[in-house]
């Protein structure tokens, strides 16, 4: 366990009608030691796509670099930013091309789609992905997901007649919910704590907020 | 017209250094392999990390009017339900469907790849690919990667010039033509209901109800299946999604709660 700089972080993303909230704590631990209390795990890949990843830190960095490079090539070729659903598929393919030597990264991608609605995509380590209304990954996800299911359980996108999957919460309510999630997860998960970084994407752009969490 | 044998070309470049720039679409994706003496055991650790979703129930059958395809929507990682809304019926193109069982990423990626190959075939040959051809393309790809740890148990269902077609393809390289298939941990339960109620000359409505009931009964008894039972119909004009019902609600539709006779009502003080 010692000596593996795995990020046992917790990240949460919630999609709203016209916003998307992505939050992750800033603690990086290895085994029982804390390596740093101020490590950002949220990476902005494009104007409207933000990714948070848990797992092995070197693989996460490599993945972010590959995606940033691919996005730059796309911008040069198409003269526009990549949309969030396009970035989602790119991430899925990038992960799958390493199917036999996987990136040890569990990702959550959040952003705004072409109509300005919030979207959250959740991944496994080899690239299977799904668009959902909310998601959480990492060590605290087993603690947070049941709580989000209880508060935000939205109709499945597979139902016919279709029902809208984005949460009816307003942006301040969603941010409040995220803060509550992390405050609770910090109580019971040793790898979650120190500081919470919240990124909010909406029509006005992107902004970051911080909240202190328990440091023990 | 030159006979197009591109489908018969072997996918030579399984392992190779990719240039990372992905210029154009590589029709035979090349995968990096770890530099280790014991590849099989390395694979085992990687598989544990990937934790494919084996718990599932999918089924498909051919009847007089076409093909009926149905699946649940639960993805489990060991004992944890990672999602209740996984799309297990993949739309390869407007007249062909594939079902997902086994590794979610494997199925998603190779079905997308199959859709691309089918489109290329259409453009090269000026006509749609048959279900036989599409399933053969997929089976050949999976056979090439046989033994490397892919986990795919899929059914390709579609309507082509010869009528309805249904094939079962798996990652061991098997490919079977048939009239009724069910794949997944809940398949024994689904087969029980499906085989009992199946008749070739059913109407679309009856076939849809049979498919829905089979999935419901499988989710009732199999812990790894659940969520939403989706039913698709493939006819001469292509596929159409007929219904998506939460299986919990289906339970109370099929078995409504009977108010029981109460002998004594408990008095609340």
Coordinates of C-alpha atoms in Angstrom, one line a residue:
Chain A
X1 CA 0.0 0.0 0.0
X2 CA 2.8 2.4 0.8
X3 CA 4.5 4.1 -2.1
X4 CA 1.6 4.0 -4.5
X5 CA 0.6 7.6 -5.3
X6 CA -3.0 6.6 -6.0
X7 CA -5.4 9.4 -5.6
X8 CA -8.1 7.9 -3.4
X9 CA -10.2 11.0 -4.0
X10 CA -13.8 11.5 -4.2
X11 CA -15.4 13.4 -7.0
X12 CA -19.0 14.3 -7.6
X13 CA -20.7 15.8 -10.6
X14 CA -24.3 17.0 -11.0
X15 CA -26.0 18.2 -14.2
X16 CA -28.6 20.8 -14.1
X17 CA -30.9 22.4 -16.6
X18 CA -28.4 25.1 -17.6
X19 CA -25.4 24.4 -15.4
X20 CA -23.0 21.6 -14.3
X21 CA -21.2 21.3 -11.0
X22 CA -18.1 19.2 -10.6
X23 CA -16.4 18.9 -7.2
X24 CA -13.5 17.0 -5.8
X25 CA -11.5 17.2 -2.6
X26 CA -7.8 18.2 -2.7
X27 CA -6.1 15.6 -0.6
X28 CA -3.6 13.2 -2.1
X29 CA -2.8 10.2 0.0
X30 CA -0.7 7.1 -0.4
X31 CA -1.5 4.3 2.0
X32 CA -2.0 5.9 5.3
X33 CA 0.1 9.0 4.6
X34 CA -1.0 12.3 3.1
X35 CA 1.3 13.5 0.4
X36 CA -0.3 16.9 0.0
X37 CA -3.4 18.7 1.1
X38 CA -3.6 21.0 -1.9
X39 CA -3.8 18.9 -5.1
X40 CA -6.3 19.8 -7.7
X41 CA -7.8 16.8 -9.5
X42 CA -10.2 18.8 -11.7
X43 CA -8.9 19.5 -15.2
X44 CA -10.6 21.7 -17.8
X45 CA -10.3 20.0 -21.1
X46 CA -12.3 22.4 -23.3
X47 CA -14.4 25.5 -22.9
X48 CA -17.4 23.5 -21.8
X49 CA -15.9 20.2 -20.5
X50 CA -14.3 19.5 -17.2
X51 CA -12.9 16.2 -16.0
X52 CA -12.2 14.9 -12.5
X53 CA -10.4 11.6 -12.1
X54 CA -9.5 9.3 -9.3
X55 CA -6.9 6.5 -9.5
X56 CA -3.2 6.4 -10.2
X57 CA -1.9 9.9 -10.5
X58 CA 0.7 9.3 -13.2
X59 CA -2.0 7.7 -15.5
X60 CA -4.4 10.5 -14.8
X61 CA -1.8 13.1 -15.8
X62 CA -0.9 11.2 -18.9
X63 CA -4.6 10.9 -19.9
X64 CA -5.1 14.7 -19.3
X65 CA -2.1 15.5 -21.6
X66 CA -3.3 13.2 -24.3
X67 CA -6.8 14.7 -24.3
X68 CA -5.4 18.3 -24.2
X69 CA -3.2 17.5 -27.2
X70 CA -6.1 15.9 -29.1
X71 CA -8.3 18.9 -28.3
X72 CA -5.7 21.3 -29.7
X73 CA -5.5 19.3 -32.9
X74 CA -9.3 19.3 -33.2
X75 CA -9.3 23.1 -32.7
X76 CA -6.7 23.5 -35.5
X77 CA -8.6 21.2 -37.8
X78 CA -12.2 22.4 -37.2
X79 CA -11.7 26.0 -36.0
X80 CA -13.9 25.5 -33.0
X81 CA -14.0 24.0 -29.5
X82 CA -15.0 20.4 -28.9
X83 CA -18.4 19.9 -27.5
X84 CA -18.9 17.9 -24.3
X85 CA -20.5 14.9 -25.9
X86 CA -17.7 14.8 -28.4
X87 CA -15.1 15.0 -25.7
X88 CA -16.9 12.2 -23.9
X89 CA -16.6 9.9 -26.8
X90 CA -12.9 10.9 -27.3
X91 CA -12.2 10.0 -23.7
X92 CA -14.0 6.7 -24.1
X93 CA -11.9 5.8 -27.2
X94 CA -8.7 7.0 -25.6
X95 CA -9.3 4.7 -22.6
X96 CA -10.3 1.8 -24.8
X97 CA -7.2 2.0 -27.0
X98 CA -5.3 1.0 -23.8
X99 CA -7.7 -1.9 -23.2
X100 CA -4.8 -4.4 -22.6
X101 CA -2.7 -2.0 -20.5
X102 CA -5.3 0.3 -19.0
X103 CA -5.1 3.8 -17.6
X104 CA -5.8 3.3 -13.9
X105 CA -8.2 6.2 -13.9
X106 CA -11.8 6.4 -12.9
X107 CA -13.2 9.5 -14.5
X108 CA -16.2 11.7 -14.4
X109 CA -16.7 14.3 -17.2
X110 CA -19.0 17.2 -16.7
X111 CA -20.0 20.1 -18.9
X112 CA -22.6 21.7 -21.1
X113 CA -23.9 20.1 -24.3
X114 CA -24.7 21.9 -27.5
X115 CA -28.0 23.1 -26.2
X116 CA -26.6 24.5 -23.1
X117 CA -28.0 21.8 -20.8
X118 CA -25.8 20.3 -18.2
X119 CA -24.4 16.8 -18.9
X120 CA -22.4 14.4 -16.8
X121 CA -20.6 11.3 -18.2
X122 CA -19.4 8.6 -16.0
X123 CA -16.7 6.1 -17.0
X124 CA -15.0 2.9 -15.9
X125 CA -11.3 2.2 -16.3
X126 CA -11.5 1.0 -19.9
X127 CA -13.9 3.5 -21.4
X128 CA -17.4 2.3 -21.1
X129 CA -19.4 5.5 -20.6
X130 CA -22.9 6.6 -19.9
X131 CA -24.6 10.0 -19.8
X132 CA -26.2 10.5 -16.4
X133 CA -27.8 13.3 -14.3
X134 CA -25.3 12.9 -11.5
X135 CA -22.3 10.7 -10.6
X136 CA -19.6 10.1 -8.1
X137 CA -16.3 8.2 -8.4
X138 CA -13.5 7.4 -6.0
X139 CA -13.2 6.1 -2.4
X140 CA -16.1 8.1 -1.1
X141 CA -18.5 7.2 -4.0
X142 CA -20.1 4.3 -2.1
X143 CA -20.9 6.7 0.7
X144 CA -22.1 9.5 -1.6
X145 CA -24.0 7.7 -4.3
X146 CA -26.9 6.4 -2.1
X147 CA -27.3 10.0 -0.8
X148 CA -27.4 11.4 -4.3
X149 CA -29.8 8.7 -5.4
X150 CA -32.1 9.6 -2.5
X151 CA -32.0 13.4 -3.2
X152 CA -31.7 13.4 -7.0
X153 CA -33.1 10.1 -8.2
X154 CA -34.2 11.1 -11.7
X155 CA -36.2 8.9 -14.1
X156 CA -34.0 6.6 -16.1
X157 CA -33.2 7.8 -19.6
X158 CA -34.3 4.4 -20.8
X159 CA -37.9 4.8 -19.9
X160 CA -40.4 5.2 -22.7
X161 CA -42.2 7.7 -22.8
X162 CA -39.0 9.6 -22.1
X163 CA -38.7 11.7 -19.0
X164 CA -36.1 14.4 -18.5
X165 CA -33.0 13.2 -16.5
X166 CA -31.5 16.5 -15.4
X167 CA -32.1 17.5 -11.8
X168 CA -34.8 20.1 -11.1
X169 CA -32.5 21.8 -8.5
X170 CA -31.3 25.3 -9.0
X171 CA -27.6 26.1 -9.1
X172 CA -27.2 27.3 -5.5
X173 CA -29.2 24.3 -4.3
X174 CA -26.9 21.9 -6.2
X175 CA -23.8 23.5 -4.8
X176 CA -25.2 23.3 -1.3
X177 CA -26.0 19.6 -1.9
X178 CA -22.4 19.0 -3.1
X179 CA -21.0 20.7 0.0
X180 CA -23.3 18.5 2.2
X181 CA -22.1 15.3 0.4
X182 CA -18.5 16.1 1.0
X183 CA -19.0 17.2 4.6
X184 CA -20.5 13.8 5.3
X185 CA -18.1 11.8 3.2
X186 CA -15.2 13.4 5.1
X187 CA -16.6 12.1 8.4
X188 CA -16.4 8.5 7.3
X189 CA -13.8 8.2 4.6
X190 CA -10.1 8.6 5.6
X191 CA -9.1 9.6 2.1
X192 CA -11.5 12.5 1.8
X193 CA -10.9 15.9 3.4
X194 CA -8.7 19.0 3.7
X195 CA -10.4 21.2 1.1
X196 CA -13.2 21.0 -1.4
X197 CA -12.8 22.4 -4.9
X198 CA -16.1 23.2 -6.7
X199 CA -16.1 24.0 -10.4
X200 CA -19.4 25.4 -11.8
X201 CA -20.0 25.6 -15.6
X202 CA -22.8 27.7 -16.9
X203 CA -23.7 30.0 -19.7
X204 CA -21.6 32.7 -18.1
X205 CA -18.5 30.6 -18.2
X206 CA -16.6 28.7 -15.5
X207 CA -15.9 29.6 -11.9
X208 CA -14.1 27.9 -9.0
X209 CA -15.1 27.9 -5.4
X210 CA -13.4 26.4 -2.4
X211 CA -14.7 25.2 1.0
X212 CA -12.6 23.9 3.9
X213 CA -13.2 20.4 5.1
X214 CA -11.9 18.5 8.1
X215 CA -8.2 18.1 8.1
X216 CA -8.0 15.0 10.2
Chain B
X1 CA -17.5 -4.3 -60.5
X2 CA -14.5 -5.4 -58.6
X3 CA -15.3 -8.0 -55.9
X4 CA -14.8 -6.4 -52.5
X5 CA -12.7 -8.7 -50.3
X6 CA -11.8 -6.2 -47.7
X7 CA -13.8 -8.0 -45.1
X8 CA -11.6 -11.1 -45.5
X9 CA -8.3 -9.2 -44.8
X10 CA -6.8 -10.3 -41.6
X11 CA -6.3 -7.7 -38.9
X12 CA -2.5 -8.1 -38.8
X13 CA -1.6 -5.1 -36.7
X14 CA -2.9 -6.2 -33.4
X15 CA 0.2 -5.1 -31.5
X16 CA 2.2 -2.1 -32.5
X17 CA 3.4 1.3 -31.5
X18 CA 0.6 3.7 -32.3
X19 CA 1.8 7.1 -33.3
X20 CA -0.6 8.6 -30.9
X21 CA -1.9 11.2 -33.4
X22 CA -4.7 8.9 -34.7
X23 CA -4.5 10.4 -38.2
X24 CA -7.7 9.1 -39.8
X25 CA -9.5 6.0 -38.5
X26 CA -7.3 2.9 -38.2
X27 CA -9.5 0.1 -39.4
X28 CA -7.5 -2.3 -37.4
X29 CA -6.8 -0.6 -34.1
X30 CA -3.4 -1.4 -32.7
X31 CA -3.2 -1.9 -29.0
X32 CA -0.2 -1.4 -26.7
X33 CA 0.8 -4.4 -24.8
X34 CA 2.7 -4.3 -21.5
X35 CA 6.3 -5.3 -21.6
X36 CA 6.2 -8.2 -19.3
X37 CA 7.3 -11.9 -19.3
X38 CA 4.0 -13.1 -17.8
X39 CA 1.3 -11.5 -20.0
X40 CA -1.5 -13.8 -18.8
X41 CA -1.1 -12.9 -15.2
X42 CA -0.7 -9.3 -16.0
X43 CA -4.0 -9.5 -17.8
X44 CA -5.6 -11.0 -14.8
X45 CA -4.8 -8.0 -12.6
X46 CA -5.9 -5.6 -15.3
X47 CA -9.2 -7.5 -15.6
X48 CA -9.8 -7.3 -11.8
X49 CA -9.4 -3.6 -12.2
X50 CA -11.8 -3.5 -15.1
X51 CA -14.4 -5.6 -13.4
X52 CA -16.7 -6.3 -16.4
X53 CA -20.5 -6.3 -15.9
X54 CA -21.4 -9.9 -16.3
X55 CA -24.7 -9.7 -14.5
X56 CA -27.3 -9.0 -17.1
X57 CA -30.3 -10.4 -19.0
X58 CA -30.6 -9.9 -22.7
X59 CA -32.8 -11.8 -25.1
X60 CA -33.9 -11.8 -28.8
X61 CA -36.1 -13.9 -30.9
X62 CA -37.4 -14.1 -34.5
X63 CA -41.1 -14.3 -35.1
X64 CA -43.4 -13.9 -38.1
X65 CA -43.3 -10.1 -38.0
X66 CA -39.6 -9.6 -37.4
X67 CA -37.2 -9.7 -34.5
X68 CA -37.9 -8.7 -30.9
X69 CA -34.9 -7.6 -28.7
X70 CA -35.1 -6.9 -25.0
X71 CA -32.7 -6.3 -22.2
X72 CA -32.5 -5.1 -18.6
X73 CA -30.3 -2.1 -17.6
X74 CA -28.3 -3.0 -14.5
X75 CA -24.5 -2.9 -14.3
X76 CA -22.9 -4.5 -11.3
X77 CA -19.2 -4.5 -10.1
X78 CA -19.1 -7.4 -7.8
X79 CA -21.8 -6.8 -5.3
X80 CA -22.1 -3.0 -6.0
X81 CA -24.7 -1.8 -8.5
X82 CA -22.7 0.7 -10.5
X83 CA -25.6 1.8 -12.7
X84 CA -29.3 1.1 -13.1
X85 CA -29.5 2.9 -16.5
X86 CA -27.0 1.2 -18.8
X87 CA -28.0 1.0 -22.5
X88 CA -27.6 -2.6 -23.2
X89 CA -29.3 -2.5 -26.6
X90 CA -26.9 -0.7 -28.9
X91 CA -28.1 0.8 -32.1
X92 CA -25.5 -0.1 -34.7
X93 CA -27.4 1.5 -37.6
X94 CA -31.1 2.2 -38.3
X95 CA -31.9 -1.4 -39.2
X96 CA -29.5 -3.4 -36.9
X97 CA -29.3 -3.8 -33.2
X98 CA -26.6 -5.3 -30.9
X99 CA -27.1 -6.4 -27.3
X100 CA -24.5 -6.0 -24.6
X101 CA -23.4 -8.7 -22.1
X102 CA -20.0 -9.1 -20.5
X103 CA -17.6 -6.2 -20.5
X104 CA -19.4 -2.9 -21.0
X105 CA -16.5 -1.1 -22.6
X106 CA -15.7 -4.1 -24.9
X107 CA -19.3 -4.2 -26.1
X108 CA -19.7 -0.5 -26.6
X109 CA -16.4 -0.1 -28.4
X110 CA -16.7 -3.1 -30.8
X111 CA -20.3 -2.3 -31.6
X112 CA -19.4 1.3 -32.5
X113 CA -16.5 -0.2 -34.6
X114 CA -18.9 -2.6 -36.3
X115 CA -21.3 0.3 -37.1
X116 CA -18.4 2.1 -38.8
X117 CA -17.5 -1.0 -40.8
X118 CA -21.1 -1.5 -41.8
X119 CA -21.3 2.1 -43.1
X120 CA -18.0 1.7 -45.0
X121 CA -19.4 -1.5 -46.6
X122 CA -22.5 0.4 -47.6
X123 CA -20.5 3.2 -49.2
X124 CA -18.1 0.7 -50.9
X125 CA -20.8 -1.6 -52.3
X126 CA -23.8 0.7 -52.7
X127 CA -26.0 -1.5 -50.7
X128 CA -26.6 -2.4 -47.0
X129 CA -24.7 -5.1 -45.3
X130 CA -26.6 -8.2 -44.4
X131 CA -27.0 -9.4 -40.8
X132 CA -24.9 -12.5 -41.8
X133 CA -22.1 -10.2 -43.0
X134 CA -22.2 -7.9 -40.0
X135 CA -22.1 -10.7 -37.5
X136 CA -19.2 -12.3 -39.4
X137 CA -17.2 -9.1 -39.3
X138 CA -17.7 -8.9 -35.6
X139 CA -17.0 -12.6 -35.0
X140 CA -13.7 -12.3 -37.0
X141 CA -12.5 -9.4 -35.0
X142 CA -13.3 -11.1 -31.7
X143 CA -11.6 -14.3 -32.9
X144 CA -8.4 -12.3 -33.5
X145 CA -8.4 -11.1 -29.9
X146 CA -9.3 -14.6 -28.6
X147 CA -7.6 -15.4 -25.3
X148 CA -6.6 -11.8 -24.6
X149 CA -9.4 -11.2 -22.1
X150 CA -12.2 -9.5 -24.0
X151 CA -15.6 -10.4 -22.6
X152 CA -18.4 -10.0 -25.1
X153 CA -21.6 -12.0 -25.4
X154 CA -23.7 -10.2 -28.0
X155 CA -26.6 -10.8 -30.3
X156 CA -26.8 -9.1 -33.6
X157 CA -30.4 -8.6 -34.7
X158 CA -31.5 -7.0 -37.9
X159 CA -33.6 -7.0 -41.0
X160 CA -31.9 -7.4 -44.4
X161 CA -33.0 -8.5 -47.9
X162 CA -33.5 -12.1 -46.8
X163 CA -35.8 -11.0 -44.0
X164 CA -35.2 -11.0 -40.2
X165 CA -31.7 -12.2 -39.0
X166 CA -30.4 -13.1 -35.6
X167 CA -26.9 -14.2 -34.7
X168 CA -25.2 -14.8 -31.3
X169 CA -21.5 -13.8 -31.3
X170 CA -19.1 -14.1 -28.3
X171 CA -15.6 -13.3 -27.4
X172 CA -14.5 -17.0 -27.6
X173 CA -15.0 -16.6 -31.3
X174 CA -18.3 -18.4 -31.5
X175 CA -21.0 -17.4 -33.9
X176 CA -24.4 -19.0 -34.0
X177 CA -27.5 -18.5 -36.2
X178 CA -30.8 -19.1 -34.4
X179 CA -34.4 -18.2 -33.7
X180 CA -34.2 -17.5 -30.0
X181 CA -31.3 -16.5 -27.8
X182 CA -30.9 -15.2 -24.2
X183 CA -27.5 -14.2 -22.8
X184 CA -26.4 -13.3 -19.3
X185 CA -26.7 -14.4 -15.7
X186 CA -30.5 -14.1 -15.9
X187 CA -30.8 -16.0 -19.1
X188 CA -32.0 -19.3 -17.5
X189 CA -35.0 -17.5 -16.0
X190 CA -35.7 -15.6 -19.3
X191 CA -35.5 -18.9 -21.3
X192 CA -38.1 -20.5 -19.0
X193 CA -40.7 -17.8 -19.7
X194 CA -39.6 -17.3 -23.4
X195 CA -39.6 -20.9 -24.4
X196 CA -43.0 -21.5 -22.7
X197 CA -44.8 -18.6 -24.4
X198 CA -43.1 -18.6 -27.8
X199 CA -45.1 -19.1 -31.0
X200 CA -43.8 -18.2 -34.4
X201 CA -47.1 -16.5 -35.5
X202 CA -47.5 -13.9 -32.8
X203 CA -48.4 -10.3 -33.4
X204 CA -46.0 -7.5 -32.5
X205 CA -47.9 -6.7 -29.4
X206 CA -47.9 -10.3 -28.1
X207 CA -44.2 -10.7 -28.9
X208 CA -43.4 -7.4 -27.1
X209 CA -45.3 -8.6 -24.0
X210 CA -43.6 -11.9 -24.0
X211 CA -40.2 -10.2 -24.2
X212 CA -41.1 -7.8 -21.4
X213 CA -42.4 -10.6 -19.2
X214 CA -39.3 -12.7 -19.8
X215 CA -37.0 -9.8 -18.8
X216 CA -39.2 -9.0 -15.8
X217 CA -39.0 -12.6 -14.5
X218 CA -35.3 -12.7 -15.0
X219 CA -34.8 -9.5 -13.0
X220 CA -37.2 -10.8 -10.3
X221 CA -35.0 -13.9 -9.6
X222 CA -31.5 -12.8 -10.6
X223 CA -29.9 -10.2 -8.3
X224 CA -27.5 -9.0 -11.0
X225 CA -30.3 -8.0 -13.4
X226 CA -32.7 -5.1 -12.8
X227 CA -33.4 -1.5 -13.7
X228 CA -35.5 -0.8 -16.8
X229 CA -36.7 -3.5 -19.2
X230 CA -36.3 -2.1 -22.7
X231 CA -38.0 -3.8 -25.7
X232 CA -37.1 -3.1 -29.3
X233 CA -38.8 -4.3 -32.4
X234 CA -36.9 -4.8 -35.7
X235 CA -39.1 -4.8 -38.8
X236 CA -38.7 -4.2 -42.5
X237 CA -38.4 -0.4 -41.9
X238 CA -35.8 -0.7 -39.3
X239 CA -35.8 -0.9 -35.5
X240 CA -38.2 0.9 -33.2
X241 CA -38.2 1.1 -29.4
X242 CA -41.5 -0.2 -28.2
X243 CA -41.2 0.3 -24.4
X244 CA -39.0 1.0 -21.5
X245 CA -40.5 0.1 -18.1
X246 CA -39.1 0.1 -14.6
X247 CA -39.2 -3.6 -13.5
X248 CA -40.4 -2.6 -10.1
X249 CA -43.5 -1.1 -11.6
X250 CA -43.9 -4.0 -13.9
X251 CA -44.0 -6.2 -10.8
X252 CA -47.0 -4.4 -9.3
X253 CA -48.7 -4.3 -12.8
X254 CA -48.4 -8.1 -13.1
X255 CA -49.0 -8.9 -9.4
X256 CA -51.1 -6.1 -7.9
X257 CA -51.2 -6.0 -4.1
X258 CA -54.4 -7.6 -2.8
X259 CA -55.8 -5.8 0.2
X260 CA -55.8 -8.6 2.8
X261 CA -58.7 -9.1 5.2
X262 CA -57.7 -7.8 8.6
X263 CA -59.1 -9.5 11.6
X264 CA -58.3 -6.8 14.1
X265 CA -57.2 -3.3 13.4
X266 CA -54.4 -2.1 15.7
X267 CA -55.6 1.0 17.6
X268 CA -53.2 3.8 17.7
X269 CA -53.2 5.8 21.0

